[in-house]
């Protein structure tokens, strides 16, 4: 589940935070905060996709923010426990898992425009609904991803299908699932509407070329989590 298109995302975040902490008098306020995103491994990709968001976060919290790459949301949870990360941006399903493993504190929810899961097929496909995926192959992204796994699975179940026996589901990651879909190696693709639109824009095609046959309602917000190892007064100031 990639969280790109951060112009709107960043603006939404800034407008949702009415106060900054420029005039803080807290003695133990950290000089910097280490920031990770659960689904971005490389620091290069963090800078490419999240620099605008990092800068906005730095402005809102009035504290220097540094990127800290993690390889998975499991490693993100471990990094919080080991005091290697101070702030973490996680999807809703990832937050549930991380919250069960750590005592990290939710700082703020961040809403993404048009954040929903979709299932799409090639234009020449006879498949016109999720129910017609029975006996077919569906490419998804990562196990546990809200929009890249749980959302499409919900659509299958609502269509009366058993995801474990009625079709073949291939977990291929964000890039792998879309690449296999583009090459026609699978019958359908499921994932984030934002990733779907980015795919159309990158390929220079329209929804007519890869029509959507099913979509969810808007999904829950992402969550910025803050480590409970920070000074409690600083945490309260950031929350306010």
Short mmCIF file of C-alpha atoms in Angstrom, two decimals:
data_model
loop_
_atom_site.label_atom_id
_atom_site.label_comp_id
_atom_site.label_asym_id
_atom_site.label_seq_id
_atom_site.Cartn_x
_atom_site.Cartn_y
_atom_site.Cartn_z
CA UNK A 1 0.00 0.00 0.00
CA UNK A 2 1.88 3.05 -1.18
CA UNK A 3 0.94 6.43 0.20
CA UNK A 4 1.81 8.83 -2.60
CA UNK A 5 0.06 11.92 -4.07
CA UNK A 6 1.16 13.79 -0.96
CA UNK A 7 0.25 17.33 -2.04
CA UNK A 8 -3.36 16.89 -0.97
CA UNK A 9 -2.35 14.57 1.84
CA UNK A 10 0.07 17.13 3.28
CA UNK A 11 -2.42 19.98 3.02
CA UNK A 12 -5.04 17.92 4.82
CA UNK A 13 -2.54 17.19 7.57
CA UNK A 14 -1.50 20.82 8.01
CA UNK A 15 -5.08 22.09 8.16
CA UNK A 16 -5.98 19.40 10.71
CA UNK A 17 -3.32 20.65 13.13
CA UNK A 18 -4.22 24.08 14.47
CA UNK A 19 -1.35 24.52 16.91
CA UNK A 20 2.43 24.32 16.72
CA UNK A 21 4.98 24.05 19.47
CA UNK A 22 7.34 26.89 18.58
CA UNK A 23 7.07 28.44 22.06
CA UNK A 24 7.61 25.24 24.02
CA UNK A 25 9.10 25.55 27.50
CA UNK A 26 9.39 21.80 28.08
CA UNK A 27 12.93 20.95 29.15
CA UNK A 28 12.97 17.39 27.82
CA UNK A 29 11.54 18.11 24.40
CA UNK A 30 13.68 16.20 21.85
CA UNK A 31 15.86 18.09 19.39
CA UNK A 32 14.81 15.72 16.62
CA UNK A 33 12.30 12.95 15.94
CA UNK A 34 13.01 9.84 13.86
CA UNK A 35 10.17 9.20 11.42
CA UNK A 36 9.35 5.91 9.68
CA UNK A 37 6.65 4.77 7.26
CA UNK A 38 5.58 1.14 7.53
CA UNK A 39 5.50 0.35 3.81
CA UNK A 40 8.64 2.13 2.53
CA UNK A 41 11.95 0.27 2.76
CA UNK A 42 14.50 2.51 1.05
CA UNK A 43 15.50 5.96 2.30
CA UNK A 44 15.58 7.09 -1.33
CA UNK A 45 11.88 6.27 -1.69
CA UNK A 46 11.10 7.90 1.64
CA UNK A 47 12.67 11.13 0.42
CA UNK A 48 10.98 10.87 -2.98
CA UNK A 49 7.47 10.17 -1.71
CA UNK A 50 7.42 11.71 1.76
CA UNK A 51 9.68 14.76 1.77
CA UNK A 52 6.75 17.19 1.52
CA UNK A 53 4.98 15.37 4.33
CA UNK A 54 8.14 15.29 6.48
CA UNK A 55 8.57 19.05 6.01
CA UNK A 56 4.93 19.66 6.95
CA UNK A 57 5.26 17.45 10.02
CA UNK A 58 8.44 19.29 11.01
CA UNK A 59 6.61 22.61 10.73
CA UNK A 60 3.57 21.48 12.71
CA UNK A 61 5.59 19.90 15.54
CA UNK A 62 8.32 22.57 15.46
CA UNK A 63 10.90 19.80 15.81
CA UNK A 64 13.47 18.50 13.34
CA UNK A 65 12.24 15.31 11.63
CA UNK A 66 14.62 12.69 10.20
CA UNK A 67 13.69 9.69 8.06
CA UNK A 68 14.28 6.19 9.46
CA UNK A 69 13.67 3.38 6.90
CA UNK A 70 12.11 0.10 8.10
CA UNK A 71 11.69 -3.10 6.10
CA UNK A 72 8.18 -4.03 7.27
CA UNK A 73 5.52 -3.06 9.76
CA UNK A 74 6.83 -5.87 12.01
CA UNK A 75 10.26 -4.22 12.02
CA UNK A 76 8.56 -0.88 12.61
CA UNK A 77 7.00 -2.29 15.78
CA UNK A 78 10.40 -3.61 16.85
CA UNK A 79 12.01 -0.24 16.14
CA UNK A 80 9.48 1.44 18.42
CA UNK A 81 10.18 -1.08 21.17
CA UNK A 82 13.96 -0.62 20.79
CA UNK A 83 13.69 3.18 20.85
CA UNK A 84 14.99 3.47 17.29
CA UNK A 85 11.92 5.32 15.99
CA UNK A 86 9.91 8.17 17.53
CA UNK A 87 7.15 8.66 14.95
CA UNK A 88 5.55 6.10 12.68
CA UNK A 89 2.99 6.48 9.89
CA UNK A 90 0.93 3.29 9.67
CA UNK A 91 -2.16 2.11 7.86
CA UNK A 92 -5.25 1.28 9.93
CA UNK A 93 -4.73 -2.49 9.94
CA UNK A 94 -1.00 -2.06 10.62
CA UNK A 95 -1.80 0.24 13.52
CA UNK A 96 -3.96 -2.44 15.15
CA UNK A 97 -1.06 -4.93 15.01
CA UNK A 98 1.58 -2.45 16.16
CA UNK A 99 -0.63 -1.20 18.98
CA UNK A 100 -1.02 -4.77 20.23
CA UNK A 101 2.76 -5.20 20.37
CA UNK A 102 3.84 -1.85 21.77
CA UNK A 103 2.62 0.88 24.07
CA UNK A 104 2.99 3.50 21.35
CA UNK A 105 0.48 6.34 21.41
CA UNK A 106 -1.73 7.45 18.49
CA UNK A 107 -0.89 11.10 17.75
CA UNK A 108 -3.24 12.03 14.92
CA UNK A 109 -5.30 10.36 12.20
CA UNK A 110 -4.48 11.38 8.63
CA UNK A 111 -7.18 11.01 5.98
CA UNK A 112 -6.24 10.27 2.38
CA UNK A 113 -8.55 11.48 -0.40
CA UNK A 114 -10.33 8.62 -2.17
CA UNK A 115 -8.69 6.00 0.05
CA UNK A 116 -10.56 2.85 -0.89
CA UNK A 117 -9.81 -0.60 -2.32
CA UNK A 118 -10.72 -1.49 -5.91
CA UNK A 119 -10.60 -4.53 -8.16
CA UNK A 120 -9.81 -3.89 -11.83
CA UNK A 121 -9.59 -6.02 -14.98
CA UNK A 122 -8.27 -5.53 -18.55
CA UNK A 123 -10.68 -3.92 -21.01
CA UNK A 124 -11.11 -7.13 -23.01
CA UNK A 125 -11.90 -9.24 -19.94
CA UNK A 126 -15.32 -10.93 -19.72
CA UNK A 127 -15.26 -10.26 -15.96
CA UNK A 128 -17.76 -7.56 -15.06
CA UNK A 129 -18.13 -8.09 -11.31
CA UNK A 130 -16.23 -9.52 -8.35
CA UNK A 131 -18.50 -12.58 -8.37
CA UNK A 132 -17.16 -13.51 -11.82
CA UNK A 133 -13.64 -13.93 -10.41
CA UNK A 134 -14.48 -17.48 -9.40
CA UNK A 135 -11.82 -19.78 -10.84
CA UNK A 136 -9.67 -16.79 -11.84
CA UNK A 137 -6.36 -15.32 -10.64
CA UNK A 138 -6.23 -12.09 -8.63
CA UNK A 139 -3.03 -10.16 -7.89
CA UNK A 140 -2.84 -8.36 -4.53
CA UNK A 141 0.01 -6.55 -2.78
CA UNK A 142 1.06 -7.39 0.79
CA UNK A 143 -0.48 -9.60 3.47
CA UNK A 144 -2.25 -7.46 6.05
CA UNK A 145 -2.38 -4.32 3.91
CA UNK A 146 -5.70 -2.53 4.38
CA UNK A 147 -6.20 -1.51 0.75
CA UNK A 148 -3.96 -4.12 -0.87
CA UNK A 149 -5.28 -7.23 0.89
CA UNK A 150 -8.09 -6.79 3.42
CA UNK A 151 -10.18 -4.44 1.28
CA UNK A 152 -10.17 -6.61 -1.88
CA UNK A 153 -10.78 -9.71 0.25
CA UNK A 154 -13.86 -8.03 1.72
CA UNK A 155 -15.12 -7.35 -1.81
CA UNK A 156 -14.71 -11.02 -2.72
CA UNK A 157 -16.60 -12.16 0.36
CA UNK A 158 -19.39 -9.67 -0.27
CA UNK A 159 -19.68 -11.17 -3.76
CA UNK A 160 -20.20 -14.60 -2.20
CA UNK A 161 -16.72 -15.98 -2.92
CA UNK A 162 -14.43 -17.90 -0.58
CA UNK A 163 -11.02 -16.20 -1.04
CA UNK A 164 -9.20 -19.40 -0.05
CA UNK A 165 -10.92 -21.83 -2.41
CA UNK A 166 -12.91 -20.07 -5.13
CA UNK A 167 -10.00 -18.31 -6.86
CA UNK A 168 -6.22 -18.05 -6.83
CA UNK A 169 -4.86 -15.04 -4.97
CA UNK A 170 -1.24 -14.05 -5.57
CA UNK A 171 0.44 -11.72 -3.05
CA UNK A 172 2.99 -9.96 -5.25
CA UNK A 173 3.70 -6.64 -3.54
CA UNK A 174 2.74 -3.22 -4.87
CA UNK A 175 5.02 -3.13 -7.91
CA UNK A 176 4.86 -6.86 -8.64
CA UNK A 177 1.08 -7.05 -8.58
CA UNK A 178 0.67 -4.14 -10.98
CA UNK A 179 3.43 -5.40 -13.29
CA UNK A 180 1.83 -8.84 -13.56
CA UNK A 181 -1.53 -7.19 -14.14
CA UNK A 182 -0.12 -4.99 -16.90
CA UNK A 183 1.51 -7.99 -18.60
CA UNK A 184 -1.72 -9.99 -18.50
CA UNK A 185 -0.29 -12.70 -16.23
CA UNK A 186 -3.31 -12.45 -13.90
CA UNK A 187 -7.02 -12.00 -14.55
CA UNK A 188 -7.51 -9.08 -12.18
CA UNK A 189 -5.76 -6.77 -9.76
CA UNK A 190 -6.86 -5.51 -6.34
CA UNK A 191 -5.43 -2.62 -4.38
CA UNK A 192 -5.63 1.03 -3.42
CA UNK A 193 -7.59 3.41 -5.65
CA UNK A 194 -4.61 5.77 -5.33
CA UNK A 195 -2.20 3.12 -6.63
CA UNK A 196 -4.69 2.35 -9.40
CA UNK A 197 -4.83 5.99 -10.49
CA UNK A 198 -1.04 6.28 -10.30
CA UNK A 199 -0.80 3.18 -12.51
CA UNK A 200 -3.13 4.72 -15.10
CA UNK A 201 -1.18 7.99 -15.08
CA UNK A 202 2.19 6.23 -15.38
CA UNK A 203 1.02 4.05 -18.26
CA UNK A 204 -0.75 6.92 -20.01
CA UNK A 205 -4.06 5.06 -20.16
CA UNK A 206 -7.56 5.60 -18.79
CA UNK A 207 -10.05 3.63 -16.73
CA UNK A 208 -11.52 2.39 -20.03
CA UNK A 209 -8.35 0.33 -20.53
CA UNK A 210 -8.52 -1.23 -17.06
CA UNK A 211 -12.08 -0.84 -15.75
CA UNK A 212 -12.96 -1.17 -12.08
CA UNK A 213 -15.43 -3.99 -11.38
CA UNK A 214 -15.72 -3.54 -7.59
CA UNK A 215 -14.76 -0.96 -4.97
CA UNK A 216 -15.13 -0.50 -1.23
CA UNK A 217 -16.44 2.46 0.69
CA UNK A 218 -13.80 4.84 2.02
CA UNK A 219 -11.34 3.04 4.29
CA UNK A 220 -10.26 4.17 7.78
CA UNK A 221 -7.59 6.83 8.20
CA UNK A 222 -3.86 6.27 8.57
CA UNK A 223 -2.42 6.94 12.01
CA UNK A 224 0.73 8.74 13.11
CA UNK A 225 2.01 6.88 16.17
CA UNK A 226 4.41 8.39 18.69
CA UNK A 227 6.75 6.42 20.94
CA UNK A 228 5.81 6.23 24.61
CA UNK A 229 9.53 6.48 25.43
CA UNK A 230 9.46 10.23 24.81
CA UNK A 231 8.90 12.66 27.66
CA UNK A 232 5.21 12.58 28.64
CA UNK A 233 4.93 16.38 28.61
CA UNK A 234 6.41 16.51 25.12
CA UNK A 235 3.93 13.88 23.92
CA UNK A 236 1.02 15.90 25.31
CA UNK A 237 2.32 19.03 23.62
CA UNK A 238 2.61 17.25 20.28
CA UNK A 239 -0.90 15.85 20.68
CA UNK A 240 -2.30 19.31 21.34
#
